[in-house]
Short mmCIF file of C-alpha atoms and ligand atoms in Angstrom, two decimals:
data_model
loop_
_atom_site.label_atom_id
_atom_site.label_comp_id
_atom_site.label_asym_id
_atom_site.label_seq_id
_atom_site.Cartn_x
_atom_site.Cartn_y
_atom_site.Cartn_z
CA MET A 1 13.21 36.51 48.99
CA THR A 2 10.21 34.38 46.84
CA ARG A 3 7.52 37.35 45.81
CA THR A 4 4.06 36.98 46.88
CA VAL A 5 0.26 38.26 47.28
CA THR A 6 -1.13 39.06 49.54
CA ILE A 7 -4.49 38.12 49.60
CA THR A 8 -7.49 39.97 52.69
CA ASP A 9 -10.37 38.47 53.33
CA ASN A 10 -11.37 41.66 54.67
CA GLU A 11 -15.20 40.45 56.64
CA THR A 12 -12.36 37.91 58.87
CA GLY A 13 -9.11 40.09 58.75
CA LYS A 14 -7.43 36.98 57.77
CA GLN A 15 -4.69 36.88 55.22
CA ILE A 16 -3.10 34.72 53.64
CA GLU A 17 0.36 34.66 50.82
CA CYS A 18 0.07 33.50 47.87
CA PRO A 19 3.95 32.79 46.00
CA VAL A 20 3.99 34.72 42.72
CA LEU A 21 5.72 32.26 39.35
CA GLU A 22 7.11 34.12 36.81
CA GLY A 23 7.63 33.10 33.64
CA THR A 24 10.81 33.45 30.71
CA TYR A 25 8.08 36.15 29.33
CA GLY A 26 4.34 37.39 29.90
CA ALA A 27 2.75 38.39 33.12
CA ALA A 28 3.37 36.78 36.86
CA VAL A 29 0.74 34.06 37.63
CA ILE A 30 -0.11 34.00 41.10
CA SER A 31 -0.34 30.43 43.23
CA THR A 32 -4.07 29.91 44.28
CA LYS A 33 -3.61 26.75 45.35
CA ALA A 34 -3.70 27.26 49.16
CA LEU A 35 -7.00 29.65 48.97
CA TYR A 36 -9.52 26.75 49.50
CA ASP A 37 -6.75 24.95 52.14
CA GLU A 38 -6.60 28.45 53.86
CA LEU A 39 -9.47 30.85 52.83
CA GLY A 40 -11.79 28.32 51.60
CA MET A 41 -12.36 30.63 48.53
CA PHE A 42 -12.17 29.82 45.12
CA THR A 43 -11.41 31.90 42.07
CA PHE A 44 -13.86 33.02 39.63
CA ASP A 45 -13.06 34.03 36.09
CA PRO A 46 -15.50 32.87 33.43
CA GLY A 47 -14.19 32.66 29.83
CA TYR A 48 -9.83 31.81 31.92
CA ALA A 49 -9.00 35.28 31.01
CA THR A 50 -6.94 36.09 34.13
CA THR A 51 -6.64 32.42 34.12
CA ALA A 52 -2.91 30.44 33.06
CA SER A 53 -4.05 26.72 33.84
CA CYS A 54 -0.60 25.05 33.05
CA ARG A 55 3.17 25.77 32.72
CA SER A 56 4.04 25.59 28.75
CA ALA A 57 7.51 25.80 26.99
CA ILE A 58 5.64 25.50 23.65
CA THR A 59 4.23 28.91 22.50
CA TYR A 60 3.99 32.17 23.36
CA LEU A 61 2.24 35.43 22.99
CA ASP A 62 1.85 38.71 23.68
CA GLY A 63 -1.28 39.85 22.41
CA GLU A 64 -0.55 44.01 23.31
CA LYS A 65 2.73 43.48 21.62
CA GLY A 66 0.93 41.50 18.53
CA ILE A 67 4.09 38.20 19.26
CA LEU A 68 4.21 35.06 18.08
CA LEU A 69 7.68 32.14 19.94
CA HIS A 70 7.00 28.94 19.55
CA ARG A 71 9.94 27.33 21.05
CA GLY A 72 11.42 30.68 21.51
CA TYR A 73 11.02 31.26 16.88
CA PRO A 74 9.24 34.02 15.83
CA VAL A 75 6.41 32.27 13.73
CA GLU A 76 7.87 35.42 10.64
CA GLN A 77 10.68 33.29 10.29
CA LEU A 78 9.73 30.00 10.70
CA ALA A 79 7.34 31.67 8.30
CA GLU A 80 9.64 32.51 6.05
CA LYS A 81 12.62 29.67 6.19
CA SER A 82 10.59 26.65 7.21
CA THR A 83 8.45 23.73 6.47
CA PHE A 84 5.19 22.74 8.20
CA LEU A 85 6.71 19.37 9.03
CA GLU A 86 9.47 20.96 11.08
CA VAL A 87 7.73 23.17 12.29
CA VAL A 88 5.66 20.30 13.84
CA TYR A 89 8.96 18.46 14.97
CA LEU A 90 9.89 21.90 16.61
CA LEU A 91 6.98 22.37 18.86
CA ILE A 92 7.01 18.39 20.38
CA HIS A 93 10.19 17.72 19.98
CA GLY A 94 11.77 21.40 21.89
CA GLU A 95 14.32 22.11 19.41
CA LEU A 96 14.86 22.64 15.41
CA PRO A 97 15.96 19.06 13.67
CA ASN A 98 19.85 18.78 11.88
CA LYS A 99 19.34 17.75 9.07
CA LYS A 100 19.45 13.02 10.08
CA GLN A 101 16.97 14.50 11.83
CA MET A 102 14.93 15.62 9.94
CA ASP A 103 15.34 13.12 7.56
CA GLU A 104 14.52 10.52 9.63
CA TRP A 105 11.73 12.72 11.06
CA SER A 106 9.87 12.85 7.74
CA HIS A 107 10.42 8.54 7.45
CA SER A 108 8.74 8.06 9.82
CA ILE A 109 5.95 10.30 10.00
CA LYS A 110 5.54 8.56 6.22
CA MET A 111 5.83 5.76 7.37
CA HIS A 112 2.47 6.20 9.85
CA GLY A 113 0.10 7.88 6.90
CA MET A 114 -2.05 4.84 6.23
CA THR A 115 -5.26 3.76 7.78
CA HIS A 116 -6.43 0.28 9.37
CA GLU A 117 -8.41 -0.21 5.57
CA HIS A 118 -11.61 -0.74 7.67
CA LEU A 119 -11.89 2.50 8.18
CA SER A 120 -12.70 3.01 5.36
CA ARG A 121 -16.06 2.25 5.59
CA PHE A 122 -16.63 4.43 8.31
CA TYR A 123 -17.13 7.64 6.26
CA THR A 124 -19.72 5.76 4.76
CA ALA A 125 -22.08 5.92 7.70
CA TYR A 126 -21.89 9.66 6.99
CA ARG A 127 -24.47 11.51 5.07
CA TYR A 128 -23.96 12.84 1.90
CA ASP A 129 -24.34 16.24 2.52
CA ALA A 130 -22.61 15.76 6.11
CA HIS A 131 -20.32 18.59 7.01
CA PRO A 132 -15.97 16.93 6.64
CA MET A 133 -15.91 18.62 10.34
CA SER A 134 -18.19 16.74 11.31
CA ILE A 135 -16.83 13.71 9.38
CA MET A 136 -12.60 14.32 10.99
CA ALA A 137 -13.66 14.61 14.21
CA GLY A 138 -16.18 10.46 14.00
CA VAL A 139 -13.84 8.91 12.11
CA THR A 140 -10.20 10.68 14.50
CA SER A 141 -11.63 9.73 17.05
CA ALA A 142 -12.68 5.73 16.29
CA ILE A 143 -9.14 6.14 14.81
CA ALA A 144 -8.33 5.48 19.46
CA SER A 145 -10.39 1.97 18.55
CA TYR A 146 -6.98 0.85 16.52
CA TYR A 147 -4.70 2.34 19.19
CA TYR A 148 -6.53 1.55 22.79
CA ASP A 149 -4.52 -1.45 24.38
CA ASN A 150 -0.91 -0.56 22.55
CA THR A 151 -1.14 3.13 23.68
CA ASP A 152 1.15 3.93 26.35
CA ILE A 153 0.09 6.82 28.47
CA LYS A 154 2.75 7.12 30.11
CA ASP A 155 5.28 6.02 27.86
CA PRO A 156 7.36 8.37 26.71
CA GLU A 157 8.68 6.61 23.31
CA ASN A 158 5.18 5.66 23.07
CA ARG A 159 3.70 8.92 23.26
CA LEU A 160 6.90 9.93 20.44
CA LEU A 161 5.30 7.37 18.58
CA THR A 162 1.74 8.00 18.73
CA ALA A 163 2.61 11.89 18.20
CA ARG A 164 3.77 10.51 14.89
CA ARG A 165 0.51 8.12 14.16
CA VAL A 166 -1.37 11.15 15.01
CA MET A 167 0.65 13.36 12.65
CA GLY A 168 1.02 10.93 10.21
CA LYS A 169 -2.83 9.70 9.87
CA ILE A 170 -4.08 13.43 9.85
CA PRO A 171 -3.60 14.43 6.45
CA ASN A 172 -5.96 10.96 4.90
CA VAL A 173 -8.56 11.45 7.06
CA ALA A 174 -8.68 15.47 6.42
CA SER A 175 -8.68 14.86 2.63
CA LYS A 176 -11.20 11.11 3.49
CA CYS A 177 -13.33 13.78 4.74
CA TYR A 178 -13.33 15.82 1.30
CA ARG A 179 -13.35 12.64 -0.89
CA TYR A 180 -16.53 11.34 0.72
CA ALA A 181 -18.75 14.46 0.49
CA SER A 182 -17.41 15.08 -3.34
CA GLY A 183 -18.39 10.67 -4.14
CA LEU A 184 -14.41 10.49 -5.23
CA PRO A 185 -13.08 7.42 -4.60
CA PHE A 186 -10.43 7.02 -1.65
CA VAL A 187 -7.16 8.18 -2.73
CA TYR A 188 -4.08 6.21 -0.63
CA PRO A 189 -0.42 8.12 -0.06
CA ASP A 190 2.38 8.76 -1.93
CA ASN A 191 5.51 8.25 0.02
CA SER A 192 7.57 9.50 -2.89
CA LEU A 193 5.94 13.21 -2.00
CA ASN A 194 6.21 15.54 0.53
CA TYR A 195 4.01 15.80 2.85
CA VAL A 196 1.79 18.97 1.38
CA GLU A 197 2.43 17.79 -1.52
CA ASN A 198 0.76 14.23 -0.46
CA PHE A 199 -2.19 16.05 0.72
CA MET A 200 -3.00 17.54 -2.27
CA TYR A 201 -2.51 14.54 -3.88
CA MET A 202 -4.59 12.03 -1.36
CA THR A 203 -7.66 15.05 -1.90
CA PHE A 204 -7.30 16.86 -5.03
CA SER A 205 -6.40 14.11 -7.66
CA TRP A 206 -8.32 12.56 -10.12
CA PRO A 207 -8.44 8.44 -10.73
CA SER A 208 -7.67 9.49 -14.83
CA GLU A 209 -5.04 11.94 -14.40
CA ASP A 210 -2.17 12.36 -13.31
CA TYR A 211 -1.49 14.58 -10.89
CA GLU A 212 1.17 17.23 -9.64
CA PRO A 213 0.58 19.68 -6.88
CA SER A 214 1.19 23.25 -7.90
CA PRO A 215 4.53 24.46 -6.02
CA VAL A 216 2.52 27.96 -5.77
CA ALA A 217 -0.11 26.52 -3.79
CA VAL A 218 1.87 23.71 -1.67
CA ARG A 219 3.73 26.59 -0.50
CA ALA A 220 0.54 29.13 -0.15
CA LEU A 221 -0.64 25.90 1.92
CA ASP A 222 2.46 24.84 4.04
CA LEU A 223 3.16 28.35 5.32
CA LEU A 224 -0.82 28.62 6.96
CA PHE A 225 0.05 25.54 8.06
CA ILE A 226 3.03 26.60 9.47
CA LEU A 227 1.03 29.36 11.09
CA HIS A 228 -2.22 27.29 12.44
CA ALA A 229 0.23 24.66 14.29
CA ASP A 230 -0.24 26.06 17.77
CA HIS A 231 -1.37 28.52 19.78
CA GLU A 232 -0.70 28.60 23.36
CA GLN A 233 -3.92 27.41 25.23
CA ASN A 234 -7.17 28.12 23.04
CA ALA A 235 -10.42 26.88 23.44
CA SER A 236 -9.49 23.23 21.75
CA THR A 237 -6.28 22.77 22.97
CA SER A 238 -7.86 23.10 25.92
CA THR A 239 -10.34 20.86 25.61
CA VAL A 240 -7.29 18.77 24.11
CA ARG A 241 -5.45 19.01 27.77
CA LEU A 242 -8.52 18.43 29.74
CA ALA A 243 -9.72 15.72 27.75
CA GLY A 244 -6.00 14.31 28.28
CA SER A 245 -6.06 15.09 31.90
CA SER A 246 -8.40 12.54 32.12
CA GLU A 247 -5.85 9.78 30.32
CA ALA A 248 -7.96 8.89 26.98
CA ASN A 249 -6.57 7.50 24.13
CA PRO A 250 -4.45 10.51 23.11
CA PHE A 251 -6.90 9.91 19.46
CA ALA A 252 -9.98 10.54 21.62
CA CYS A 253 -8.77 13.63 22.91
CA VAL A 254 -7.37 15.33 19.11
CA ALA A 255 -10.94 14.66 18.20
CA ALA A 256 -12.14 16.66 20.96
CA GLY A 257 -9.92 19.56 20.08
CA ILE A 258 -11.26 18.88 16.82
CA THR A 259 -15.37 19.82 17.69
CA THR A 260 -13.73 22.70 19.59
CA LEU A 261 -12.28 23.98 17.10
CA TRP A 262 -15.48 24.03 15.07
CA GLY A 263 -17.47 26.87 16.03
CA LYS A 264 -17.25 29.90 14.60
CA SER A 265 -16.18 31.65 17.35
CA HIS A 266 -12.63 29.34 17.15
CA GLY A 267 -11.54 27.64 13.59
CA GLY A 268 -14.59 27.72 12.19
CA ALA A 269 -14.88 31.69 11.38
CA ASN A 270 -12.32 31.03 8.42
CA GLU A 271 -15.37 29.58 7.22
CA ALA A 272 -17.92 32.47 8.41
CA VAL A 273 -16.08 34.83 6.98
CA ILE A 274 -16.02 33.89 3.20
CA ARG A 275 -19.83 33.35 3.84
CA MET A 276 -20.53 37.13 5.05
CA LEU A 277 -18.55 38.75 2.48
CA GLU A 278 -20.81 36.53 0.08
CA GLU A 279 -23.43 37.87 1.55
CA ILE A 280 -21.86 41.47 1.51
CA GLY A 281 -21.62 40.67 -1.94
CA HIS A 282 -20.28 44.30 -3.52
CA PRO A 283 -17.60 46.58 -1.33
CA GLY A 284 -20.35 48.51 -2.10
CA ASN A 285 -22.08 47.28 0.67
CA VAL A 286 -19.23 46.82 4.02
CA LYS A 287 -20.64 50.33 5.04
CA LYS A 288 -23.86 49.36 6.35
CA TYR A 289 -22.83 45.87 6.99
CA ILE A 290 -20.30 47.29 9.89
CA GLU A 291 -23.22 49.07 10.98
CA ARG A 292 -24.96 45.76 11.98
CA THR A 293 -22.05 44.59 13.02
CA LYS A 294 -21.38 47.90 16.01
CA ASP A 295 -25.63 47.58 16.35
CA LYS A 296 -26.62 45.05 20.23
CA GLY A 297 -29.46 44.57 18.59
CA ASP A 298 -28.22 41.98 16.22
CA PRO A 299 -26.18 39.52 16.53
CA SER A 300 -23.99 39.26 13.70
CA ARG A 301 -20.33 39.96 14.46
CA LEU A 302 -17.42 41.51 12.31
CA MET A 303 -16.03 37.54 11.43
CA GLY A 304 -12.53 37.29 11.03
CA PHE A 305 -11.96 40.61 13.36
CA GLY A 306 -11.59 40.46 17.18
CA HIS A 307 -10.01 38.28 19.24
CA ARG A 308 -9.33 36.82 23.35
CA VAL A 309 -5.93 37.48 23.50
CA TYR A 310 -4.44 39.39 20.53
CA LYS A 311 -5.11 43.24 21.48
CA ASN A 312 -3.12 44.42 18.14
CA TYR A 313 -2.28 43.35 14.69
CA ASP A 314 -2.38 39.64 15.18
CA PRO A 315 1.36 38.53 13.96
CA ARG A 316 0.24 35.64 11.40
CA ALA A 317 -2.22 37.69 9.89
CA LYS A 318 0.08 40.41 8.57
CA ILE A 319 1.45 36.74 7.23
CA ILE A 320 -1.50 35.59 5.69
CA ARG A 321 -1.97 39.50 4.15
CA GLU A 322 0.65 39.26 2.30
CA ALA A 323 0.90 35.99 0.35
CA CYS A 324 -3.30 36.90 -0.48
CA HIS A 325 -1.94 39.45 -1.82
CA ASP A 326 1.43 37.69 -3.51
CA LEU A 327 -0.74 34.80 -4.36
CA LEU A 328 -3.35 37.17 -6.11
CA GLU A 329 -1.15 37.47 -8.50
CA GLN A 330 -0.33 34.48 -9.05
CA VAL A 331 -3.38 32.42 -9.54
CA ASP A 332 -6.77 33.40 -10.15
CA LEU A 333 -8.10 34.66 -6.56
CA ASN A 334 -11.38 35.64 -6.40
CA GLN A 335 -11.75 38.81 -6.99
CA PRO A 336 -15.48 40.55 -6.21
CA LEU A 337 -14.75 38.81 -2.57
CA PHE A 338 -11.22 40.22 -1.94
CA GLU A 339 -12.10 43.44 -3.22
CA ILE A 340 -15.15 43.52 -0.34
CA ALA A 341 -11.91 41.94 2.09
CA MET A 342 -9.97 44.70 1.57
CA GLU A 343 -12.90 46.94 1.77
CA LEU A 344 -14.64 45.43 4.82
CA GLU A 345 -10.33 45.83 6.38
CA ARG A 346 -9.71 49.50 5.44
CA ILE A 347 -13.61 50.39 6.91
CA ALA A 348 -12.66 48.66 9.68
CA LEU A 349 -10.28 50.09 11.09
CA GLU A 350 -10.84 53.02 10.39
CA ASP A 351 -13.58 53.23 12.41
CA ASP A 352 -14.20 54.47 15.85
CA TYR A 353 -15.68 50.91 17.35
CA PHE A 354 -13.34 48.62 15.97
CA ILE A 355 -10.04 51.08 17.23
CA GLU A 356 -11.40 51.42 20.68
CA ARG A 357 -12.04 48.01 21.49
CA LYS A 358 -8.83 47.16 19.47
CA LEU A 359 -10.94 44.62 17.01
CA TYR A 360 -8.39 43.67 14.80
CA PRO A 361 -8.01 40.32 11.70
CA ASN A 362 -7.07 37.84 13.17
CA VAL A 363 -6.07 35.49 10.81
CA ASP A 364 -9.08 33.97 9.77
CA PHE A 365 -9.87 36.87 7.72
CA TYR A 366 -7.50 35.58 5.01
CA SER A 367 -6.77 32.59 5.13
CA GLY A 368 -10.74 31.77 3.77
CA LEU A 369 -8.94 33.03 1.03
CA ILE A 370 -5.81 31.90 0.86
CA TYR A 371 -8.42 28.63 0.70
CA GLN A 372 -10.49 29.39 -1.64
CA ALA A 373 -7.85 30.75 -4.01
CA LEU A 374 -6.47 26.82 -3.87
CA ARG A 375 -10.19 25.94 -5.02
CA ILE A 376 -10.55 24.27 -1.14
CA PRO A 377 -14.42 24.37 -0.34
CA ALA A 378 -15.36 26.62 2.14
CA SER A 379 -17.07 23.03 4.36
CA MET A 380 -12.86 22.03 4.13
CA PHE A 381 -11.29 25.09 5.95
CA THR A 382 -11.96 24.35 9.51
CA VAL A 383 -10.80 21.05 8.51
CA MET A 384 -7.12 22.30 7.04
CA PHE A 385 -7.42 24.25 10.02
CA ALA A 386 -7.43 20.71 12.33
CA LEU A 387 -4.69 19.35 10.32
CA ALA A 388 -2.29 21.95 11.11
CA ARG A 389 -3.24 22.71 14.61
CA SER A 390 -3.33 18.37 15.38
CA ALA A 391 0.51 19.56 15.92
CA GLY A 392 0.58 22.28 18.53
CA TRP A 393 -2.42 19.69 20.00
CA VAL A 394 0.89 16.42 20.62
CA ALA A 395 3.23 18.17 21.07
CA GLN A 396 1.01 20.10 24.39
CA TRP A 397 -0.62 16.05 25.26
CA MET A 398 2.36 15.10 25.42
CA GLU A 399 3.96 18.79 26.98
CA PHE A 400 1.63 17.64 30.09
CA MET A 401 1.81 14.14 29.84
CA GLU A 402 5.28 14.90 31.20
CA ASP A 403 3.63 17.89 33.92
CA GLU A 404 4.94 17.63 37.28
CA ASP A 405 1.06 19.40 38.01
CA PHE A 406 -0.08 16.73 35.78
CA ARG A 407 -4.11 15.55 37.13
CA ILE A 408 -7.25 15.40 36.65
CA GLY A 409 -8.68 19.05 35.55
CA ARG A 410 -11.67 19.29 37.11
CA PRO A 411 -12.93 23.48 38.00
CA ARG A 412 -14.95 24.56 40.39
CA GLN A 413 -17.67 26.70 40.95
CA LEU A 414 -20.38 29.22 42.02
CA TYR A 415 -22.92 27.59 42.74
CA ILE A 416 -26.24 29.88 42.63
CA GLY A 417 -29.24 27.62 42.25
CA PRO A 418 -32.09 27.09 45.02
CA LYS A 419 -31.33 26.06 48.67
CA SER A 420 -31.73 22.59 49.74
CA ARG A 421 -35.70 21.58 49.61
CA ASP A 422 -37.43 18.31 50.80
CA TYR A 423 -39.59 16.74 47.38
CA VAL A 424 -42.49 17.48 46.82
CA PRO A 425 -45.15 14.01 45.38
CA ILE A 426 -46.17 14.96 42.24
CA GLU A 427 -49.78 14.40 43.58
CA GLU A 428 -49.49 17.53 46.20
CA ARG A 429 -47.65 19.45 43.13
CA GLU A 430 -48.81 22.23 42.73
N1 ACO B 1 -17.47 42.77 15.71
C1 ACO B 1 -18.71 42.73 16.02
N2 ACO B 1 -18.08 43.73 17.75
C2 ACO B 1 -17.26 42.87 18.62
C3 ACO B 1 -16.68 41.66 17.61
C4 ACO B 1 -16.22 41.41 16.02
N3 ACO B 1 -15.90 40.43 15.28
N4 ACO B 1 -15.32 40.76 18.42
C5 ACO B 1 -15.71 41.14 19.38
N5 ACO B 1 -16.69 42.32 19.19
C6 ACO B 1 -16.84 43.22 20.44
C7 ACO B 1 -17.48 43.38 21.63
O1 ACO B 1 -19.48 43.15 21.52
C8 ACO B 1 -17.45 43.66 22.48
O2 ACO B 1 -18.07 45.39 21.97
P1 ACO B 1 -18.49 46.14 23.92
O3 ACO B 1 -17.38 46.23 24.87
O4 ACO B 1 -19.88 47.35 23.82
O5 ACO B 1 -19.83 44.70 24.78
C9 ACO B 1 -16.25 43.68 22.41
O6 ACO B 1 -15.71 43.95 21.09
C10 ACO B 1 -15.28 42.94 22.80
O7 ACO B 1 -15.72 41.24 22.67
P2 ACO B 1 -15.49 40.60 23.75
O8 ACO B 1 -16.96 38.92 23.01
O9 ACO B 1 -15.68 40.03 25.04
O10 ACO B 1 -14.15 39.56 23.14
P3 ACO B 1 -14.10 38.15 23.52
O11 ACO B 1 -12.52 38.04 23.79
O12 ACO B 1 -14.47 37.02 24.09
O13 ACO B 1 -13.96 37.77 22.19
C11 ACO B 1 -13.69 36.88 19.93
C12 ACO B 1 -12.83 37.24 20.93
C13 ACO B 1 -14.72 35.62 20.36
C14 ACO B 1 -12.77 36.23 18.94
C15 ACO B 1 -14.70 37.41 19.39
O14 ACO B 1 -13.80 38.69 19.19
C16 ACO B 1 -15.51 37.39 17.68
O15 ACO B 1 -16.65 36.57 17.84
N6 ACO B 1 -14.98 37.83 16.43
C17 ACO B 1 -15.03 37.30 15.50
C18 ACO B 1 -15.20 35.28 15.48
C19 ACO B 1 -13.82 35.03 15.21
O16 ACO B 1 -12.97 35.96 14.26
N7 ACO B 1 -12.83 34.61 15.79
C20 ACO B 1 -11.96 33.87 14.97
C21 ACO B 1 -11.12 34.40 16.36
S1 ACO B 1 -9.15 33.70 16.01
C22 ACO B 1 -9.38 31.83 16.12
O17 ACO B 1 -9.93 31.62 16.57
C23 ACO B 1 -7.78 30.84 15.34
#
């Protein structure tokens, strides 16, 4: 028998049966499709805290237990054994590749690593001190102008080609954001390098010097990219899906995701964590700062703490925390900031305010420290996040394009404005 939930309007006595949909894991979902037709009502759920906006087979996360699976594989195993480019393949195709598939995948992504030469001029329209996220969103959106008449979002082969294009070009775009801000000449990709090495080469190489990315840095970056690759229906991913629902160009959809990710409640938090640690300045000041974040009269929050879904330790944060410690032994991690971070983590985790509200360090609490150790400037942190999350955006966009429920996203509202009234000519208004 199909499970249903009965909704009763206690004013009219009218009842409807709403079917309950069960997924592989997680909370069951009440389908309220018939609600408006039968009862003339909408649901109200600001922040979509209890709304499943889609069916998805890509990522599962259980915020209470701290579980994160990509296509069924625990993120811990992927972090330990896989590479970012393999995870991208997994997210997009649903299965891990065999050796031949992986070679072909890696080759095809490299083949899409160049951008049109004219696109380089686009950067120069930005002021020298423009935020790299603003540049990244603008340039990514501009790429849509090169792929609008030959992009057929209804064709699966063409969608896969789009995925390759996005993943091939995004490191190129990201690296130029950095180089433009640093006054450095742009660097073409070197296809003898792997995905992360190539990104580092395009970003950090010096025109007059040989460049060999440090294996420690490459592995740390690859790990961070894996951990940021996808995270279910978060704000930026939902934005990409919503933009995609109007059949917008996929590069424009990714640009919309980048713009959303920039916010400090989302991907911008990693930059905000470093700014916060710098503001604290010394481990001795941590207690006082934490008191400020608990004060309702003070708008500041403890950046890198809390998550809409995780009410337990973010599994990605656990992995990054360990990587931070490992990195500390191998490269010159910013020791004073790291010490402040560790003191802040210690005090917050023992504080009743954070315990009662289940506020744990999130992935952004540690990722900025690793980026800093790799000499990546704070303004670039969210760009790194966007590069990695492009994998999830593309995979989710592709899944949505194939969804039997695909239709334009159009939320409804609870109107609380004035009742209908007549226009008053300006001379007659008080
Ligand atoms: N510092 C202090 N108090 C906090 C924090 C924090 N970082 N986060 C939540 N709270 C408090 C709220 O004030 C609220 O307290 P109250 O119940 O007394 O009113 C309670 O905890 C619940 O907070 P909400 O705002 O309802 O939580 P929500 O799920 O809407 O927000 C969010 C989640 C945006 C991540 C929030 O925790 C936050 O702003 N954190 C800091 C920014 C951050 O690190 N963002 C990165 C998120 S991870 C990512 O995007 C990759």
